[in-house]
Amino acid sequence: QLQASGGGLVQAGGSLRLSCAASGRTFSSYAMGWFRQAPGKEREFVARISWSGVLTYYSDSVKGRFTISRDNAKNTGYLQMNSLKPEDTAVYYCAAGQDYSTRSEAYDYWGQGTLVTVSS
């Protein structure tokens, strides 16, 4: 089970850090991803991280602004978001799965989502 938190309202140029807390003892064996869904749009990939944390990958739209990380000892993943833009406004979801993938279908477990709103 995953629990996403940390969303909120922020001005453009600001920062937020999202957290994804996992229950269970197998979190460290799963890759983790962050996805987002803006109103009226399909869910899209944001970032992914391998089970060890060594490998990361970002969508072009967030590369250089967002950083994905994880602390397996705490069963928690993070998404640090800097230089936020109004187009980053969306519900953000964390996910965990066996495959290190950009495809949402590859992930088995999903958090409930946390809303990020960036005002201009």
PDB file of C-alpha atoms in Angstrom:
ATOM      1  CA  GLN A   1       0.000   0.000   0.000  1.00  0.00           C
ATOM      2  CA  LEU A   2       1.280   3.456  -0.945  1.00  0.00           C
ATOM      3  CA  GLN A   3       0.400   6.800   0.589  1.00  0.00           C
ATOM      4  CA  ALA A   4       1.308   9.956  -1.297  1.00  0.00           C
ATOM      5  CA  SER A   5       1.503  13.313   0.464  1.00  0.00           C
ATOM      6  CA  GLY A   6       3.040  16.754   0.225  1.00  0.00           C
ATOM      7  CA  GLY A   7       0.899  18.391  -2.395  1.00  0.00           C
ATOM      8  CA  GLY A   8      -0.476  21.886  -2.053  1.00  0.00           C
ATOM      9  CA  LEU A   9      -0.736  25.346  -3.553  1.00  0.00           C
ATOM     10  CA  VAL A  10       2.468  27.089  -4.579  1.00  0.00           C
ATOM     11  CA  GLN A  11       3.367  30.073  -6.710  1.00  0.00           C
ATOM     12  CA  ALA A  12       5.191  29.669  -9.978  1.00  0.00           C
ATOM     13  CA  GLY A  13       8.908  29.325  -9.359  1.00  0.00           C
ATOM     14  CA  GLY A  14       8.345  27.711  -5.987  1.00  0.00           C
ATOM     15  CA  SER A  15       9.142  24.238  -4.711  1.00  0.00           C
ATOM     16  CA  LEU A  16       7.358  21.275  -3.179  1.00  0.00           C
ATOM     17  CA  ARG A  17       8.510  17.857  -2.034  1.00  0.00           C
ATOM     18  CA  LEU A  18       6.153  14.933  -2.450  1.00  0.00           C
ATOM     19  CA  SER A  19       6.499  11.810  -0.344  1.00  0.00           C
ATOM     20  CA  CYS A  20       5.317   8.275  -0.988  1.00  0.00           C
ATOM     21  CA  ALA A  21       5.197   6.087   2.100  1.00  0.00           C
ATOM     22  CA  ALA A  22       4.961   2.354   1.548  1.00  0.00           C
ATOM     23  CA  SER A  23       3.720  -0.262   3.935  1.00  0.00           C
ATOM     24  CA  GLY A  24       5.156  -3.750   3.872  1.00  0.00           C
ATOM     25  CA  ARG A  25       8.681  -5.078   3.838  1.00  0.00           C
ATOM     26  CA  THR A  26       9.196  -5.460   0.093  1.00  0.00           C
ATOM     27  CA  PHE A  27       9.331  -1.799  -0.947  1.00  0.00           C
ATOM     28  CA  SER A  28      13.073  -1.955  -1.467  1.00  0.00           C
ATOM     29  CA  SER A  29      12.645  -4.627  -4.120  1.00  0.00           C
ATOM     30  CA  TYR A  30      10.358  -2.507  -6.304  1.00  0.00           C
ATOM     31  CA  ALA A  31      11.044   0.209  -8.814  1.00  0.00           C
ATOM     32  CA  MET A  32       9.089   3.362  -8.163  1.00  0.00           C
ATOM     33  CA  GLY A  33       7.535   5.891 -10.446  1.00  0.00           C
ATOM     34  CA  TRP A  34       5.715   9.176 -10.265  1.00  0.00           C
ATOM     35  CA  PHE A  35       2.920  10.016 -12.656  1.00  0.00           C
ATOM     36  CA  ARG A  36       0.573  12.967 -12.914  1.00  0.00           C
ATOM     37  CA  GLN A  37      -2.825  13.722 -14.343  1.00  0.00           C
ATOM     38  CA  ALA A  38      -3.968  17.240 -15.137  1.00  0.00           C
ATOM     39  CA  PRO A  39      -7.669  18.082 -15.475  1.00  0.00           C
ATOM     40  CA  GLY A  40      -9.026  16.810 -18.781  1.00  0.00           C
ATOM     41  CA  LYS A  41      -5.785  15.074 -19.693  1.00  0.00           C
ATOM     42  CA  GLU A  42      -4.458  11.550 -19.591  1.00  0.00           C
ATOM     43  CA  ARG A  43      -2.119  10.338 -16.887  1.00  0.00           C
ATOM     44  CA  GLU A  44       1.498  10.925 -17.868  1.00  0.00           C
ATOM     45  CA  PHE A  45       4.862   9.668 -16.714  1.00  0.00           C
ATOM     46  CA  VAL A  46       6.989  12.069 -14.655  1.00  0.00           C
ATOM     47  CA  ALA A  47       9.954  10.166 -13.208  1.00  0.00           C
ATOM     48  CA  ARG A  48      11.137   6.707 -12.244  1.00  0.00           C
ATOM     49  CA  ILE A  49      13.794   5.245  -9.967  1.00  0.00           C
ATOM     50  CA  SER A  50      15.192   1.744  -9.752  1.00  0.00           C
ATOM     51  CA  TRP A  51      14.846  -0.381  -6.640  1.00  0.00           C
ATOM     52  CA  SER A  52      18.391   0.494  -5.546  1.00  0.00           C
ATOM     53  CA  GLY A  53      18.054   4.184  -6.327  1.00  0.00           C
ATOM     54  CA  VAL A  54      21.007   4.081  -8.703  1.00  0.00           C
ATOM     55  CA  LEU A  55      19.013   4.571 -11.887  1.00  0.00           C
ATOM     56  CA  THR A  56      16.665   7.484 -12.503  1.00  0.00           C
ATOM     57  CA  TYR A  57      14.871   8.804 -15.546  1.00  0.00           C
ATOM     58  CA  TYR A  58      12.688  11.849 -16.170  1.00  0.00           C
ATOM     59  CA  SER A  59      10.229  13.100 -18.707  1.00  0.00           C
ATOM     60  CA  ASP A  60      11.523  15.952 -20.815  1.00  0.00           C
ATOM     61  CA  SER A  61       8.984  18.306 -19.281  1.00  0.00           C
ATOM     62  CA  VAL A  62      10.461  18.005 -15.769  1.00  0.00           C
ATOM     63  CA  LYS A  63      14.094  17.155 -16.438  1.00  0.00           C
ATOM     64  CA  GLY A  64      16.413  19.513 -14.616  1.00  0.00           C
ATOM     65  CA  ARG A  65      13.640  20.736 -12.289  1.00  0.00           C
ATOM     66  CA  PHE A  66      12.439  17.580 -10.512  1.00  0.00           C
ATOM     67  CA  THR A  67      14.473  15.014  -8.603  1.00  0.00           C
ATOM     68  CA  ILE A  68      13.259  11.550  -7.674  1.00  0.00           C
ATOM     69  CA  SER A  69      14.839   9.722  -4.752  1.00  0.00           C
ATOM     70  CA  ARG A  70      14.099   7.034  -2.219  1.00  0.00           C
ATOM     71  CA  ASP A  71      15.069   5.911   1.257  1.00  0.00           C
ATOM     72  CA  ASN A  72      14.530   2.178   1.453  1.00  0.00           C
ATOM     73  CA  ALA A  73      15.290   2.127   5.172  1.00  0.00           C
ATOM     74  CA  LYS A  74      12.248   4.360   5.662  1.00  0.00           C
ATOM     75  CA  ASN A  75      10.135   2.685   2.964  1.00  0.00           C
ATOM     76  CA  THR A  76       9.634   6.101   1.424  1.00  0.00           C
ATOM     77  CA  GLY A  77      10.091   7.665  -1.971  1.00  0.00           C
ATOM     78  CA  TYR A  78      10.296  11.349  -2.810  1.00  0.00           C
ATOM     79  CA  LEU A  79       9.804  13.772  -5.650  1.00  0.00           C
ATOM     80  CA  GLN A  80      11.502  17.126  -5.155  1.00  0.00           C
ATOM     81  CA  MET A  81       9.927  19.675  -7.460  1.00  0.00           C
ATOM     82  CA  ASN A  82      11.679  22.982  -8.071  1.00  0.00           C
ATOM     83  CA  SER A  83      11.002  25.889 -10.422  1.00  0.00           C
ATOM     84  CA  LEU A  84       7.372  24.883 -10.609  1.00  0.00           C
ATOM     85  CA  LYS A  85       5.266  26.104 -13.500  1.00  0.00           C
ATOM     86  CA  PRO A  86       1.481  26.458 -13.836  1.00  0.00           C
ATOM     87  CA  GLU A  87       1.552  23.573 -16.337  1.00  0.00           C
ATOM     88  CA  ASP A  88       2.813  21.313 -13.539  1.00  0.00           C
ATOM     89  CA  THR A  89      -0.617  21.564 -11.919  1.00  0.00           C
ATOM     90  CA  ALA A  90      -1.998  18.042 -11.596  1.00  0.00           C
ATOM     91  CA  VAL A  91      -2.763  15.201  -9.263  1.00  0.00           C
ATOM     92  CA  TYR A  92       0.492  13.362  -8.664  1.00  0.00           C
ATOM     93  CA  TYR A  93       0.545   9.615  -8.114  1.00  0.00           C
ATOM     94  CA  CYS A  94       3.331   7.383  -6.901  1.00  0.00           C
ATOM     95  CA  ALA A  95       3.517   3.791  -8.024  1.00  0.00           C
ATOM     96  CA  ALA A  96       5.623   0.716  -7.372  1.00  0.00           C
ATOM     97  CA  GLY A  97       6.295  -2.285  -9.542  1.00  0.00           C
ATOM     98  CA  GLN A  98       8.751  -4.935 -10.594  1.00  0.00           C
ATOM     99  CA  ASP A  99       9.654  -3.219 -13.860  1.00  0.00           C
ATOM    100  CA  TYR A 100      11.709  -0.045 -14.158  1.00  0.00           C
ATOM    101  CA  SER A 101       9.348   1.512 -16.671  1.00  0.00           C
ATOM    102  CA  THR A 102       7.750   4.693 -17.989  1.00  0.00           C
ATOM    103  CA  ARG A 103       4.484   2.838 -18.664  1.00  0.00           C
ATOM    104  CA  SER A 104       1.772   3.073 -16.048  1.00  0.00           C
ATOM    105  CA  GLU A 105       0.671  -0.458 -16.936  1.00  0.00           C
ATOM    106  CA  ALA A 106       3.961  -1.804 -15.584  1.00  0.00           C
ATOM    107  CA  TYR A 107       3.213  -0.708 -12.033  1.00  0.00           C
ATOM    108  CA  ASP A 108       1.301  -2.922  -9.635  1.00  0.00           C
ATOM    109  CA  TYR A 109       0.693  -0.623  -6.683  1.00  0.00           C
ATOM    110  CA  TRP A 110      -0.555   2.959  -6.672  1.00  0.00           C
ATOM    111  CA  GLY A 111      -0.958   5.690  -4.118  1.00  0.00           C
ATOM    112  CA  GLN A 112      -4.150   7.703  -3.877  1.00  0.00           C
ATOM    113  CA  GLY A 113      -2.720  10.865  -5.434  1.00  0.00           C
ATOM    114  CA  THR A 114      -1.866  14.276  -4.065  1.00  0.00           C
ATOM    115  CA  LEU A 115      -2.914  17.543  -5.701  1.00  0.00           C
ATOM    116  CA  VAL A 116      -0.304  20.079  -6.743  1.00  0.00           C
ATOM    117  CA  THR A 117      -1.562  23.483  -7.835  1.00  0.00           C
ATOM    118  CA  VAL A 118       0.850  26.057  -9.214  1.00  0.00           C
ATOM    119  CA  SER A 119      -0.467  29.595  -9.511  1.00  0.00           C
ATOM    120  CA  SER A 120       0.888  32.096 -11.996  1.00  0.00           C
TER     121      SER A 120
END
